[in-house]
PDB file of C-alpha atoms in Angstrom:
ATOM      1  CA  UNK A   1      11.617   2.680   1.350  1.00 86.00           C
ATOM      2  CA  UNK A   2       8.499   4.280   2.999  1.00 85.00           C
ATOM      3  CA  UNK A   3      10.869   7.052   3.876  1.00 88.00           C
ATOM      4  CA  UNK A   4      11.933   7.882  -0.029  1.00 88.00           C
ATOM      5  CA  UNK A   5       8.104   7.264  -0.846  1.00 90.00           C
ATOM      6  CA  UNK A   6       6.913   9.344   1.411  1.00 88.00           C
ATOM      7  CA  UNK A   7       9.909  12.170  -0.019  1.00 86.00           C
ATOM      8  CA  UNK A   8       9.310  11.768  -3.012  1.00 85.00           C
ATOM      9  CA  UNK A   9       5.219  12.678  -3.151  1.00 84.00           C
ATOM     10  CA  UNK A  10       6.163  15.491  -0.863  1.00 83.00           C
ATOM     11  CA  UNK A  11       8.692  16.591  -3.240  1.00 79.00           C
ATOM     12  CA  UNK A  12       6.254  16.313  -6.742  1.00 79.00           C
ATOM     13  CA  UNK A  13       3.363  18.152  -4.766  1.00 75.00           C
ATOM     14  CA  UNK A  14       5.339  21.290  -4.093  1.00 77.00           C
ATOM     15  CA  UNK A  15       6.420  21.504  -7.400  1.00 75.00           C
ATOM     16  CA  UNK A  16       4.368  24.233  -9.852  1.00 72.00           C
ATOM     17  CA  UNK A  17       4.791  21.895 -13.096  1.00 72.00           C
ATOM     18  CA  UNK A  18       3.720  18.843 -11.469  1.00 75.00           C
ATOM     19  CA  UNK A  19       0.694  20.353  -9.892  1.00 75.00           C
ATOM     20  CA  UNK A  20      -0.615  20.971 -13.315  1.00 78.00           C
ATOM     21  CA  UNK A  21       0.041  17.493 -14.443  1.00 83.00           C
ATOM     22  CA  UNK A  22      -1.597  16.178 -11.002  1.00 83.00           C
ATOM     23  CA  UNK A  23      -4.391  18.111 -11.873  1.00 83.00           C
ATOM     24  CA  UNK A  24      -4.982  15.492 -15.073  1.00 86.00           C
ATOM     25  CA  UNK A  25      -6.419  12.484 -13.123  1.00 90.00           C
ATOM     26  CA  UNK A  26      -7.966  11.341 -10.630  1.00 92.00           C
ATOM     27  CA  UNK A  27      -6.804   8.259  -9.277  1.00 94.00           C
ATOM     28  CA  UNK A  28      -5.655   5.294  -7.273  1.00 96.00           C
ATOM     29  CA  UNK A  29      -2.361   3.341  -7.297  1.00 96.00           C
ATOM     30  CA  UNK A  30      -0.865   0.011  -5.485  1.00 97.00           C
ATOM     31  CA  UNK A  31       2.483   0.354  -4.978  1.00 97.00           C
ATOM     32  CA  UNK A  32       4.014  -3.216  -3.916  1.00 96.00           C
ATOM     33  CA  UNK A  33       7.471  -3.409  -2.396  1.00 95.00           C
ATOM     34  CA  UNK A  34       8.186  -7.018  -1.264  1.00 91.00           C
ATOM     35  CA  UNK A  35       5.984  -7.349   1.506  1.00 92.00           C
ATOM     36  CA  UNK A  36       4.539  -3.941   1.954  1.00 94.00           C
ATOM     37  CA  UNK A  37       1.611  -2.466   0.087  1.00 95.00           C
ATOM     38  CA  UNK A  38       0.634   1.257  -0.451  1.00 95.00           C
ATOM     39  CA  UNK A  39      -2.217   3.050  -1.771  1.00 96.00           C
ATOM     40  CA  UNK A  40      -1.403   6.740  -3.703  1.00 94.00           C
ATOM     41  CA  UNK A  41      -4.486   8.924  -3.950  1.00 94.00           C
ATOM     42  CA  UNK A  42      -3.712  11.136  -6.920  1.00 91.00           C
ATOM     43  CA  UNK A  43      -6.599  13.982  -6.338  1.00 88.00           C
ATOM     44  CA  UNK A  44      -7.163  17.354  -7.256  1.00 81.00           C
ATOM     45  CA  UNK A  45      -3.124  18.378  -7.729  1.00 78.00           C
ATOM     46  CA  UNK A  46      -2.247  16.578  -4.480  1.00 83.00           C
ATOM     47  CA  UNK A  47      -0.894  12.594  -3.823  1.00 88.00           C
ATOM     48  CA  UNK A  48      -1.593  11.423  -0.596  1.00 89.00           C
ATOM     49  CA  UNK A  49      -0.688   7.893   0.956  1.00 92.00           C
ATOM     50  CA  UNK A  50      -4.231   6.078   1.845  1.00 91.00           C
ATOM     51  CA  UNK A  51      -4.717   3.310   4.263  1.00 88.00           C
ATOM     52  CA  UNK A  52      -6.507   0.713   2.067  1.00 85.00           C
ATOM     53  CA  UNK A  53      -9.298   0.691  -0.446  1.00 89.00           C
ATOM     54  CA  UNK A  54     -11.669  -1.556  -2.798  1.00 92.00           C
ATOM     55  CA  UNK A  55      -9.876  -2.718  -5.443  1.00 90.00           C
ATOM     56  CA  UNK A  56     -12.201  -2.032  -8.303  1.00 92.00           C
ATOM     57  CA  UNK A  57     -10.725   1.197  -7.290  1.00 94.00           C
ATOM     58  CA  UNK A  58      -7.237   1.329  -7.867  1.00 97.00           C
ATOM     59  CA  UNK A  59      -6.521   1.891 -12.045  1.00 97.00           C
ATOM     60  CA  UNK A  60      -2.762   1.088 -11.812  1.00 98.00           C
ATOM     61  CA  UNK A  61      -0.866  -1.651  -9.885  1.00 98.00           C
ATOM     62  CA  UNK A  62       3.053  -1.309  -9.993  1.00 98.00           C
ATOM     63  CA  UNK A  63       4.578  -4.124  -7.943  1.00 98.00           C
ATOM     64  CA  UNK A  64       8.750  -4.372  -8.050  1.00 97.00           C
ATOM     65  CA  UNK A  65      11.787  -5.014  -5.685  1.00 96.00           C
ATOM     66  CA  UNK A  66      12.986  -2.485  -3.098  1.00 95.00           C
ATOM     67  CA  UNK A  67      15.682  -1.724  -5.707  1.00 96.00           C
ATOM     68  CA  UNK A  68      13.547  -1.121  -8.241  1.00 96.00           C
ATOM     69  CA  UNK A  69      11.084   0.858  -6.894  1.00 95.00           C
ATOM     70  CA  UNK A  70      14.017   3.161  -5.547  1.00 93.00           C
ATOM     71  CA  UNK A  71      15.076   3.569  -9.107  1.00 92.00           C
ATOM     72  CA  UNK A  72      11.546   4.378  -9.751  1.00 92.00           C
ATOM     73  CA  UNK A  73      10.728   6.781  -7.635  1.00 90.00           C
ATOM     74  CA  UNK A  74      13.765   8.739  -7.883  1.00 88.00           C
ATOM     75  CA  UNK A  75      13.098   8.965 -11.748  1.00 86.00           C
ATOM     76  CA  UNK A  76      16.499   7.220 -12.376  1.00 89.00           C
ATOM     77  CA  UNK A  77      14.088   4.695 -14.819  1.00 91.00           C
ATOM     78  CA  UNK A  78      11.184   5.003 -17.176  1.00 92.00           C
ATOM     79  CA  UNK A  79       8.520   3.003 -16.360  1.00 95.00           C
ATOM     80  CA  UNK A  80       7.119   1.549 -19.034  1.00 96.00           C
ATOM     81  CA  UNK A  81      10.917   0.559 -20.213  1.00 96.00           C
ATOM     82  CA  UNK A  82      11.339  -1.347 -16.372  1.00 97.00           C
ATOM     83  CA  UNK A  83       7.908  -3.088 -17.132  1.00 97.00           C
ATOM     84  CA  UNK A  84       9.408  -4.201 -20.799  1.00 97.00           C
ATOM     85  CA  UNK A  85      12.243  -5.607 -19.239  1.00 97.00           C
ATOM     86  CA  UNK A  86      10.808  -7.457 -16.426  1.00 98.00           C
ATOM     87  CA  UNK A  87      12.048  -5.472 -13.625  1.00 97.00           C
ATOM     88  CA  UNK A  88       8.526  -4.337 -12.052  1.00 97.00           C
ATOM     89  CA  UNK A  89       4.993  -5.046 -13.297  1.00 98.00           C
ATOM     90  CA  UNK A  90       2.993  -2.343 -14.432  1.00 98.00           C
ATOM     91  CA  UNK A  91      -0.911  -3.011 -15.029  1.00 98.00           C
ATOM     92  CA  UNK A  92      -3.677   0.040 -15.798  1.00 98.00           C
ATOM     93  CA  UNK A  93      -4.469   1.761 -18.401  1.00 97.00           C
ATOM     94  CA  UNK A  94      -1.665   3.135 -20.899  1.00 97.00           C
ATOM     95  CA  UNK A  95      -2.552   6.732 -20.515  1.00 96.00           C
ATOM     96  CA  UNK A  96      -2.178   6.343 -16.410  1.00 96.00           C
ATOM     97  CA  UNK A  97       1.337   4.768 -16.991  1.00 96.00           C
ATOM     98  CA  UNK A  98       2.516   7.742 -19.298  1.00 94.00           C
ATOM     99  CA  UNK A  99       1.352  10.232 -17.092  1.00 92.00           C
ATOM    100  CA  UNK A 100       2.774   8.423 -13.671  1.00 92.00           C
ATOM    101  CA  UNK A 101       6.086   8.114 -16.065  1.00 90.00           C
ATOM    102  CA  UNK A 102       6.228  11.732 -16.369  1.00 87.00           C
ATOM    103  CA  UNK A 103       5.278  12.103 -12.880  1.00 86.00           C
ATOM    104  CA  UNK A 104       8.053  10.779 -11.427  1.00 84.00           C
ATOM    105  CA  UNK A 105      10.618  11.044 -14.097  1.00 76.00           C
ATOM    106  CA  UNK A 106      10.331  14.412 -15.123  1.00 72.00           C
ATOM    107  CA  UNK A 107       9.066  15.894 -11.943  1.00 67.00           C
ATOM    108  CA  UNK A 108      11.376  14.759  -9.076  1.00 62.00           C
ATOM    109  CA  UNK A 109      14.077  16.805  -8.131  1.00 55.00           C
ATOM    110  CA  UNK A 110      17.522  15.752  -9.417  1.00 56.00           C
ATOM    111  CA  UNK A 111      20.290  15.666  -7.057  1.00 50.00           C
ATOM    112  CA  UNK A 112      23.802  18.070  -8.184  1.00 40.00           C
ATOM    113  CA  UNK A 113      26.725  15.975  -7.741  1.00 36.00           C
TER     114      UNK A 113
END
């Protein structure tokens, strides 16, 4: 999991079209996977994994199953639809969650088959 995380933000920063949507916002997810927790630090067009900070300072929390987050992060899902159905909880404000849904739907890199 960290692995395809740590691909997949690697991946959406090199792109040109995502590093004019990363230039949007400003801020700080919690991913949770099971029993691991990581902070993204979406700042000034880059995403960087952080250690840890305050949480008055995170604005979204997306929590899911290793399965889910997979689909997730590979842009096989929306979402907002996964949060509808029950599959991961998604909790900020609506705007973030649109423009992390276009961040990694639209942005990473589909594989030919």
């Amino acid at each position: 999991m960290e692995t395809l995380l740590y691909s997949a933000i690697n991946d959406m920063s090199q792109q040109e079209q995502a590093s004019q949507l990363l230039k949007k916002y400003d801020i700080k997810v919690k991913l949770t996977c099971e029993d691991r927790v990581w902070y993204l630090d979406f700042q000034q067009s880059a995403v960087n994994v952080i250690q840890a900070v305050e949480e008055h300072e995170v604005a979204v929390f997306i929590s899911g199953d290793e399965e889910v987050i997979t689909h997730l992060l590979k842009g096989e899902d929306f979402l907002l639809a996964m949060s509808k159905r029950g599959d991961l909880i998604a909790d900020g404000a609506l705007k973030y969650l649109l423009w992390l849904e276009a961040l990694f739907y639209l942005y990473y890199p589909k594989k030919s088959h």
